[in-house]
PDB file of C-alpha atoms in Angstrom:
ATOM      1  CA  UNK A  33       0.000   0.000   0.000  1.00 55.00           C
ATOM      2  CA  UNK A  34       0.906   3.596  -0.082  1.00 81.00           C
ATOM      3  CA  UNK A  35       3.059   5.249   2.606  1.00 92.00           C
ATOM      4  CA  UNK A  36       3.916   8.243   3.717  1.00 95.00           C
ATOM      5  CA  UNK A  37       3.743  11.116   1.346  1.00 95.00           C
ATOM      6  CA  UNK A  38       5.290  14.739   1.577  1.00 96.00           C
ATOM      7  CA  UNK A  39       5.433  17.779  -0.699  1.00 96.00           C
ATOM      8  CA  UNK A  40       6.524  19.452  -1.397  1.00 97.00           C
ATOM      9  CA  UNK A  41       9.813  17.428  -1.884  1.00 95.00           C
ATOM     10  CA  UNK A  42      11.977  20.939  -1.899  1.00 96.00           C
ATOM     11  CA  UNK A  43      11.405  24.560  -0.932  1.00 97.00           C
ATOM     12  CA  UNK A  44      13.788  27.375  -1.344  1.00 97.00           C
ATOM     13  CA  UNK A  45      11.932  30.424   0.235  1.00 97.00           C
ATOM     14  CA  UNK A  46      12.922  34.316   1.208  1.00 97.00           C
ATOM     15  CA  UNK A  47      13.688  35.132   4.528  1.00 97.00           C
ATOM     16  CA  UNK A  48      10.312  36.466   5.921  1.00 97.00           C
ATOM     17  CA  UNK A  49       7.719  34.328   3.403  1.00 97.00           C
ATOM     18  CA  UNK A  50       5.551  32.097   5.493  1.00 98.00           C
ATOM     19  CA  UNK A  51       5.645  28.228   3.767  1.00 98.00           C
ATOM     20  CA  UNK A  52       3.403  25.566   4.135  1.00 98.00           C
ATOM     21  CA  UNK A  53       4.053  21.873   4.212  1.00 98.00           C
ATOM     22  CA  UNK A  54       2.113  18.897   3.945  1.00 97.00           C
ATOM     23  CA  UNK A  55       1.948  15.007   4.941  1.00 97.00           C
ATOM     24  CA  UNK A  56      -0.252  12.410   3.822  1.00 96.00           C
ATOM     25  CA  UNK A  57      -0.343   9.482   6.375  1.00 95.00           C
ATOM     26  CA  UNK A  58      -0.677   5.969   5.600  1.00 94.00           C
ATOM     27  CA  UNK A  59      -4.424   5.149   5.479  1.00 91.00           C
ATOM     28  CA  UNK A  60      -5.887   4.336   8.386  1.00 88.00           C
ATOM     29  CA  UNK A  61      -3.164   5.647  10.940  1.00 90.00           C
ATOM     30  CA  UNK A  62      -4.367   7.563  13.764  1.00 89.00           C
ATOM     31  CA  UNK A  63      -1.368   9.252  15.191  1.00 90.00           C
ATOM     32  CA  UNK A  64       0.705  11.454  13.209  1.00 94.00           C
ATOM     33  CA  UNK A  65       4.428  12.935  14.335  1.00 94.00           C
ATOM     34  CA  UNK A  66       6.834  16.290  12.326  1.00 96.00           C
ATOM     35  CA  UNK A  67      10.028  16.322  13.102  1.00 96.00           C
ATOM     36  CA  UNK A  68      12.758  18.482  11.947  1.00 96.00           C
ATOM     37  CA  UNK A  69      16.449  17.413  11.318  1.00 93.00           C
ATOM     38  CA  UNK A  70      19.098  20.335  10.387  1.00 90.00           C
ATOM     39  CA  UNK A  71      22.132  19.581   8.993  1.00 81.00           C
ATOM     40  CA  UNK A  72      24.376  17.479  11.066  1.00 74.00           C
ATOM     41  CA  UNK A  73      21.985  17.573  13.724  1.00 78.00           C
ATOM     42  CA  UNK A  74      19.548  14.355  15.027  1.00 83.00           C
ATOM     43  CA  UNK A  75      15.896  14.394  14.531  1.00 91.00           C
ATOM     44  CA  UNK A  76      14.144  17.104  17.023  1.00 93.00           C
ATOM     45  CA  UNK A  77      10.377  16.403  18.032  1.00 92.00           C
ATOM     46  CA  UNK A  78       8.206  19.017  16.787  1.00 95.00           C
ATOM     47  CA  UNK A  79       4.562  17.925  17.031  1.00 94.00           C
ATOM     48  CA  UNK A  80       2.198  15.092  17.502  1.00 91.00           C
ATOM     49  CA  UNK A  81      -1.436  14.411  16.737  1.00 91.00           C
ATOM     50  CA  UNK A  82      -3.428  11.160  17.977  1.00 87.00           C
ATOM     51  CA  UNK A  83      -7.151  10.973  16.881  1.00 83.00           C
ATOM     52  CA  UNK A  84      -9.240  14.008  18.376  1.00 81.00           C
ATOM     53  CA  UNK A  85      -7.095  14.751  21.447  1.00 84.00           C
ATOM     54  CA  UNK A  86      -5.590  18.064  22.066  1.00 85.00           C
ATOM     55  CA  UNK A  87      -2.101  17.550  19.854  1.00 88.00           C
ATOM     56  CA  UNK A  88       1.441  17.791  21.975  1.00 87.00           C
ATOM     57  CA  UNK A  89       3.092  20.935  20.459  1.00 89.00           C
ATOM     58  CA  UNK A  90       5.677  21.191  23.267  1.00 88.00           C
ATOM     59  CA  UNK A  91       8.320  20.452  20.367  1.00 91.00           C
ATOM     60  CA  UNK A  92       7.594  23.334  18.440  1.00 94.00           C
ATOM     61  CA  UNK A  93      10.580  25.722  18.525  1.00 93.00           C
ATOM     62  CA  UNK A  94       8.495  29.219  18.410  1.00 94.00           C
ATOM     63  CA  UNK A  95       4.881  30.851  17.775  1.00 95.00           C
ATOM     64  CA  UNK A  96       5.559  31.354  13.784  1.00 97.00           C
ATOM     65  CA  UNK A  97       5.120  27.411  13.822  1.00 97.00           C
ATOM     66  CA  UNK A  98       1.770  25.962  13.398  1.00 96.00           C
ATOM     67  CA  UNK A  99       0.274  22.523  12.612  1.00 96.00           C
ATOM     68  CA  UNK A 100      -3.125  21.062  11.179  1.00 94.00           C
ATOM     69  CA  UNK A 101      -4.900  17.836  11.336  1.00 93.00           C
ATOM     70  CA  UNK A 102      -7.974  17.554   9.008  1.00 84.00           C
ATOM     71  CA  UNK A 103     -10.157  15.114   8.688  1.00 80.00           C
ATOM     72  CA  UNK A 104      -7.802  13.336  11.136  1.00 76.00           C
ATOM     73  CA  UNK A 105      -6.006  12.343   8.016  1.00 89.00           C
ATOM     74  CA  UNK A 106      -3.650  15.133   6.288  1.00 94.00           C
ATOM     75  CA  UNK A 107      -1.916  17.330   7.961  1.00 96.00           C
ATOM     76  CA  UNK A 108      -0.259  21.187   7.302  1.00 97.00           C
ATOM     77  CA  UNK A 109       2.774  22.490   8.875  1.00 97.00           C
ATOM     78  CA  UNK A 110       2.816  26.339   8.922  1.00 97.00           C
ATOM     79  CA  UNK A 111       5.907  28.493   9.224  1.00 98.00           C
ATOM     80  CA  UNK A 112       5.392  32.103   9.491  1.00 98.00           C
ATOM     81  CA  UNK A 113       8.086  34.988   8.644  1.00 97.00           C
ATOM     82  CA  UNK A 114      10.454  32.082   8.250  1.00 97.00           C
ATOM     83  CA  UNK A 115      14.333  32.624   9.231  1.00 97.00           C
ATOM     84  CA  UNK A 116      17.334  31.769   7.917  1.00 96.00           C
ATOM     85  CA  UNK A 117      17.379  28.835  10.826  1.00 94.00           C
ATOM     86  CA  UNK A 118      14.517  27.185   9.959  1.00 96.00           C
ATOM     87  CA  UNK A 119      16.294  25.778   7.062  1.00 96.00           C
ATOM     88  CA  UNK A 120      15.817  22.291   7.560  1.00 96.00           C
ATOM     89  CA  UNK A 121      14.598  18.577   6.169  1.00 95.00           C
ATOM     90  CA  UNK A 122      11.221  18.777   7.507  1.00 97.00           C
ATOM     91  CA  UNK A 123       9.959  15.399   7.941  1.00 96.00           C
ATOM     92  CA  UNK A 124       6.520  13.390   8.854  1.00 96.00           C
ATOM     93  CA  UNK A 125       5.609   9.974  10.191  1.00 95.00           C
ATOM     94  CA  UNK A 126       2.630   7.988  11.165  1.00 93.00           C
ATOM     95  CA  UNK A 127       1.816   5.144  13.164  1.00 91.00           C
ATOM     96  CA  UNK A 128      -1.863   2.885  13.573  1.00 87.00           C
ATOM     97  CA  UNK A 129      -1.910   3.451  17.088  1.00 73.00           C
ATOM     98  CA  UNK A 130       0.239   5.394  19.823  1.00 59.00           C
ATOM     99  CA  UNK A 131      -0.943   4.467  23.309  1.00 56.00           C
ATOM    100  CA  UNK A 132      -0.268   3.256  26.549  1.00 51.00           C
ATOM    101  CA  UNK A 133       0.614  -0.619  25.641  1.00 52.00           C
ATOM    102  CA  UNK A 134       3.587   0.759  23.942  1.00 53.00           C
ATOM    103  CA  UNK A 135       3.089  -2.118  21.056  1.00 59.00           C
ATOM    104  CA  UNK A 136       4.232  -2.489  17.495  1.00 61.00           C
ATOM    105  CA  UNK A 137       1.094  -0.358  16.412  1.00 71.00           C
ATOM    106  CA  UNK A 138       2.854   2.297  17.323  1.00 84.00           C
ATOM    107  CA  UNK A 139       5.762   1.860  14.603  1.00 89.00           C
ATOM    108  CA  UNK A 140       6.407   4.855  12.984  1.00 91.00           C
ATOM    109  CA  UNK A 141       6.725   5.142   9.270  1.00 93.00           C
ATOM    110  CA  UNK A 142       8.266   7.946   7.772  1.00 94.00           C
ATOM    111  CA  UNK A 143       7.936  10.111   4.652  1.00 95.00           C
ATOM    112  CA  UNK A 144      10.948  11.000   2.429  1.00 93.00           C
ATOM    113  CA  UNK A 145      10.823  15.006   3.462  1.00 94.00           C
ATOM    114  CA  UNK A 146      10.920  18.071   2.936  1.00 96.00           C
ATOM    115  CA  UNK A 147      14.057  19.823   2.341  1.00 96.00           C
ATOM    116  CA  UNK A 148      13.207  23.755   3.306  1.00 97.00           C
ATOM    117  CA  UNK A 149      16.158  26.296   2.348  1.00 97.00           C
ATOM    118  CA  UNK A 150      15.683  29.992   3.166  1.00 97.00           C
ATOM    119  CA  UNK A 151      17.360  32.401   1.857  1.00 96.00           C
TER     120      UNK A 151
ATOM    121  CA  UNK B 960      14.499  15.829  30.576  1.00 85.00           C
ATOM    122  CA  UNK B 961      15.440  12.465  28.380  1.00 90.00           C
ATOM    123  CA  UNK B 962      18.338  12.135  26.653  1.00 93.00           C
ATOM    124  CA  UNK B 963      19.522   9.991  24.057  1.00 96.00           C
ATOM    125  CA  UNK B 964      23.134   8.844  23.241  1.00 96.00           C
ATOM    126  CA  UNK B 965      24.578   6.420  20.884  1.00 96.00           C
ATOM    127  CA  UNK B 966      27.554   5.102  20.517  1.00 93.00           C
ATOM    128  CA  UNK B 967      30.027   5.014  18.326  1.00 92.00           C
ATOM    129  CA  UNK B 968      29.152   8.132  15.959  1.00 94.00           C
ATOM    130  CA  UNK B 969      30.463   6.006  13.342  1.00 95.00           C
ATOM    131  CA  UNK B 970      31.863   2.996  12.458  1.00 95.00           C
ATOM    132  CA  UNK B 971      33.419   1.030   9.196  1.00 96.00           C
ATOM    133  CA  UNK B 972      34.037  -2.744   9.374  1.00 96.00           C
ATOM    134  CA  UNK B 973      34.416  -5.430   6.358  1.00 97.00           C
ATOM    135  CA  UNK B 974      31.954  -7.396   5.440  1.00 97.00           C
ATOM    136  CA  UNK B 975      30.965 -10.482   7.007  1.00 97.00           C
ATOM    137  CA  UNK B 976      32.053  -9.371  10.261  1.00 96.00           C
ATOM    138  CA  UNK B 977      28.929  -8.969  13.170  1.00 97.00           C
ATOM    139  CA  UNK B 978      28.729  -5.949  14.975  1.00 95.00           C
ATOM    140  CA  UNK B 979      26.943  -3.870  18.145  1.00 96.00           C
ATOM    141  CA  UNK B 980      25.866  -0.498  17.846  1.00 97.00           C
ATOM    142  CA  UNK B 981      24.910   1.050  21.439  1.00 97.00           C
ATOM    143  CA  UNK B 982      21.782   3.532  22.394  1.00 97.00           C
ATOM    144  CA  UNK B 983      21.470   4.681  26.061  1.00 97.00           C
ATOM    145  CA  UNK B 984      19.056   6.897  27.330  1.00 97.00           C
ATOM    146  CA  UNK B 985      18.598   8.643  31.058  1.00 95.00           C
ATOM    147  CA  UNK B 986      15.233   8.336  31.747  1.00 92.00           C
ATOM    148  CA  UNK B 987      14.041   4.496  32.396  1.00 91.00           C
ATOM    149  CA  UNK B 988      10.051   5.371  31.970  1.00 89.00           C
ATOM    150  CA  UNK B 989       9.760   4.364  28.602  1.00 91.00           C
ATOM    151  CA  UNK B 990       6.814   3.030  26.488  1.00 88.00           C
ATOM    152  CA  UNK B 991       8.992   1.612  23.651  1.00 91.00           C
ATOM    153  CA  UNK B 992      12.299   1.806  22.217  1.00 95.00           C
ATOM    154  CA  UNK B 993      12.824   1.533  18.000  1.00 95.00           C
ATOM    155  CA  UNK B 994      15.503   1.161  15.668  1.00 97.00           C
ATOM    156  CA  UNK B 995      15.333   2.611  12.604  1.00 97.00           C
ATOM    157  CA  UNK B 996      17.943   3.507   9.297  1.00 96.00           C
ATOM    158  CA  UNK B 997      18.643   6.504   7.259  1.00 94.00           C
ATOM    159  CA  UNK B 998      19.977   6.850   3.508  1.00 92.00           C
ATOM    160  CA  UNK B 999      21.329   9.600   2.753  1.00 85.00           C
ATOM    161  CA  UNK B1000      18.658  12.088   1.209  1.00 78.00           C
ATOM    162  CA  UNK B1001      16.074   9.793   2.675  1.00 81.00           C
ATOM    163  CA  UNK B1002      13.644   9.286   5.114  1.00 83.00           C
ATOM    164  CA  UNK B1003      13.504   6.508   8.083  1.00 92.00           C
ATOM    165  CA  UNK B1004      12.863   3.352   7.726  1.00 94.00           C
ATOM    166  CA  UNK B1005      11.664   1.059  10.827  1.00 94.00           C
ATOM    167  CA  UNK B1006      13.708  -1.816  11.598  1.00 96.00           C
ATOM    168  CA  UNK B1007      12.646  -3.312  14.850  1.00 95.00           C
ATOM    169  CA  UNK B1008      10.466  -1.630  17.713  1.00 93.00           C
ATOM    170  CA  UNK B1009      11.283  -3.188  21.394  1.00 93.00           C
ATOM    171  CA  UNK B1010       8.176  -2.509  24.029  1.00 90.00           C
ATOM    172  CA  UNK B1011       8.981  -1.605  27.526  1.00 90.00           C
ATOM    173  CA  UNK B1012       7.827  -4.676  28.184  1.00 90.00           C
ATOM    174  CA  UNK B1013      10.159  -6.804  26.459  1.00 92.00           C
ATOM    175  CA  UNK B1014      13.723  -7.813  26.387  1.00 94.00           C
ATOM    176  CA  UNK B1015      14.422  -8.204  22.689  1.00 95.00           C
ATOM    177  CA  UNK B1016      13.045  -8.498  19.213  1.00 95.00           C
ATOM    178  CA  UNK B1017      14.685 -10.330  15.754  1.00 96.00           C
ATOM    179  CA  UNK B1018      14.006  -9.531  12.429  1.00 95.00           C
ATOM    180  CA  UNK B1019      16.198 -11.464   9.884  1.00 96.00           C
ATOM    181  CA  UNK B1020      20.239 -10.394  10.926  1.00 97.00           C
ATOM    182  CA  UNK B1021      18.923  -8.104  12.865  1.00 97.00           C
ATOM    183  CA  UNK B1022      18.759  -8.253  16.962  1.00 97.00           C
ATOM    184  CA  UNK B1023      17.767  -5.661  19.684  1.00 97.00           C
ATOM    185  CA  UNK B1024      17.963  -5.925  22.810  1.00 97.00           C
ATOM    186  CA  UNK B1025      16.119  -3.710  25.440  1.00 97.00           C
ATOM    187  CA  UNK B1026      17.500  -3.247  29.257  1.00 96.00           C
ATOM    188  CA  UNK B1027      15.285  -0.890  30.852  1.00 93.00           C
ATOM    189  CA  UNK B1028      16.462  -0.774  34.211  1.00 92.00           C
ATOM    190  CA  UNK B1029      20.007  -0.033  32.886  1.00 95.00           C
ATOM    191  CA  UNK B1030      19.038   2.488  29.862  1.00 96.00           C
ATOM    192  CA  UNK B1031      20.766   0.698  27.530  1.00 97.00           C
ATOM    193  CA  UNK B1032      19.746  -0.971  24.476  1.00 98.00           C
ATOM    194  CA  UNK B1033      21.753  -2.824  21.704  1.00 97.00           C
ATOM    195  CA  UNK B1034      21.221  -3.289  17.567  1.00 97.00           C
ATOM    196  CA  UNK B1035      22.966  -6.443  16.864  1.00 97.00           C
ATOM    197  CA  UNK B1036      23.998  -6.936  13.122  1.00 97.00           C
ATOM    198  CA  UNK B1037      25.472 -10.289  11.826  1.00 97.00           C
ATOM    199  CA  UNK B1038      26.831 -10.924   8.724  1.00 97.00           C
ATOM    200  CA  UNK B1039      27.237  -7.400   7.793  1.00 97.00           C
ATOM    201  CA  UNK B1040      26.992  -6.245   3.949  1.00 97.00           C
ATOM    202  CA  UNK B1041      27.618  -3.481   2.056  1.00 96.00           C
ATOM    203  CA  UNK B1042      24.062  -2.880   1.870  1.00 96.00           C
ATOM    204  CA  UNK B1043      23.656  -2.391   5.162  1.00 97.00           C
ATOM    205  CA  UNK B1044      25.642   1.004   5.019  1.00 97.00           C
ATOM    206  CA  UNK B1045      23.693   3.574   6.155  1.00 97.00           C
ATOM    207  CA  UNK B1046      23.181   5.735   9.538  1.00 96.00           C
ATOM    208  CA  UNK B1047      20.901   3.914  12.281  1.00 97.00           C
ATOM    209  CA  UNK B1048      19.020   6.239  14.718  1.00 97.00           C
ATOM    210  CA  UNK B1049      17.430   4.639  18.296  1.00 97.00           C
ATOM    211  CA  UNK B1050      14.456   6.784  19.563  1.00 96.00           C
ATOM    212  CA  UNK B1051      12.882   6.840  22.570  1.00 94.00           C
ATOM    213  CA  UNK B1052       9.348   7.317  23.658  1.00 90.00           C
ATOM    214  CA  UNK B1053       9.010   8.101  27.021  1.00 84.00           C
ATOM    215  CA  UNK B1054       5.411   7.851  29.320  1.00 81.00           C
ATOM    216  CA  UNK B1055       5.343  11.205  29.941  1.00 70.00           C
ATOM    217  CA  UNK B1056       3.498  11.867  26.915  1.00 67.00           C
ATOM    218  CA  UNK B1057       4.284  11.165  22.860  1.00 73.00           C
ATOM    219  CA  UNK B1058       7.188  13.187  22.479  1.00 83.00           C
ATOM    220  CA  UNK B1059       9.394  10.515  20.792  1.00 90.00           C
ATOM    221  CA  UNK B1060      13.192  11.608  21.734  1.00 92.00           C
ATOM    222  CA  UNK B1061      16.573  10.435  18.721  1.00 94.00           C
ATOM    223  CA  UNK B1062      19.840   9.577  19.102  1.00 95.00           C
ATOM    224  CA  UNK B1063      21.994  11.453  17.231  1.00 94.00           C
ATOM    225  CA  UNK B1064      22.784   7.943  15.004  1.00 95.00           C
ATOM    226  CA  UNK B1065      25.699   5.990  14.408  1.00 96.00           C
ATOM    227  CA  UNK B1066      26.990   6.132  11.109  1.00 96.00           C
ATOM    228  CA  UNK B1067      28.014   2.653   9.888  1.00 97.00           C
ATOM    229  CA  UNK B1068      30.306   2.041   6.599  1.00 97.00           C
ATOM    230  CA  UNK B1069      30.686  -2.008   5.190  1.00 97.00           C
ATOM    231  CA  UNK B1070      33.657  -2.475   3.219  1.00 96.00           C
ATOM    232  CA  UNK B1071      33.171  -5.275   0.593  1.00 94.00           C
TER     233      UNK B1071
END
């Protein structure tokens, strides 16, 4: 079946545009992560969304960053007024299930990215 | 906070030869524990997912091995090929909520 989809698969934007980027999740999968990986740097958290529960955005690195669920399928990550720093592979995964039994539902499966460059 | 660490950053052995690539982490409440590789220019893939619960999971050449009490967790590879170049990230996800916390990955290089 399908997997994880992302575009766009590049973005080269001004310093200042707002961008938005977007992840299809497998069918079916409730819980839906972004992360961000700079260059050189490990994968950093951004935000989570499971079902209709409030979504954890303690990853999110300021205010200009946003995130949408709709449907409970695709979701939209916003950057306002972006910054030379946000430069960045933006990625997005999705699992069947995330909850408290830990199990292999909640495997996550990743998209190929989003490579953002802001000039 | 938790905090993941692998060990080594990187690592190049011939092929055929089995190795052991090291994650610990610092905070023990965990709900599961996964392995996964990167290509570069790509995206993750999953190679084994270890619940809190368990001690170890096997997928083909593959072994991991999960010590909670410890923080310590182990990616066994046997046989090693050329194909299995690539960087392999542990991640963490802790019970405090769904924050889901990498290593910084050990990149591995098989000579053939």
């Amino acid at each position: 079946g399908a997997g994880v989809s992302q575009s766009p698969s590049n973005k080269v934007t001004e310093k200042g545009k707002d961008v938005e980027l977007r992840c299809d999740p497998i069918s079916g999968h409730t819980a839906l992560y972004w992360y961000r990986q700079s260059l050189g740097q490990g994968l950093e958290f951004l935000i989570y969304f499971q079902g209709n529960s409030a979504p954890d955005k303690s990853g999110l690195p300021s205010d200009r960053f946003s995130a949408e669920r709709t449907g409970g399928s695709v979701s939209t990550l916003t950057i306002q007024r972006t910054q030379q720093e946000d430069s960045a592979v933006y990625l997005c995964a999705s699992s069947l299930l995330s909850g408290a039994s830990g199990g292999s539902t909640d495997t996550q499966y990743f998209g190929p990215g989003t490579r953002l460059t802001v000039l | 906070k938790q905090e993941v660490t692998q060990i080594p950053a990187a690592l190049s052995v011939p092929e055929g030869e089995n190795l052991v690539l090291n994650c610990s982490f610092t905070d023990s409440a965990i709900y599961n524990l996964q392995w996964f590789r990167q290509d570069p220019g790509k995206g993750l893939t999953s190679l084994l997912l270890i619940q809190s619960s368990q001690r170890e999971q096997t997928s083909g050449r593959l072994n991991a091995s999960l010590d909670k009490s410890s923080g310590r967790s182990t990616l066994y590879i046997a046989a090693s090929q050329p194909g299995d170049s690539a960087t392999y990230l542990c991640a963490v996800k802790g019970t405090g909520g769904f924050k889901t916390i990498f290593g910084a990955g050990t990149r591995l290089f098989v000579k053939a």
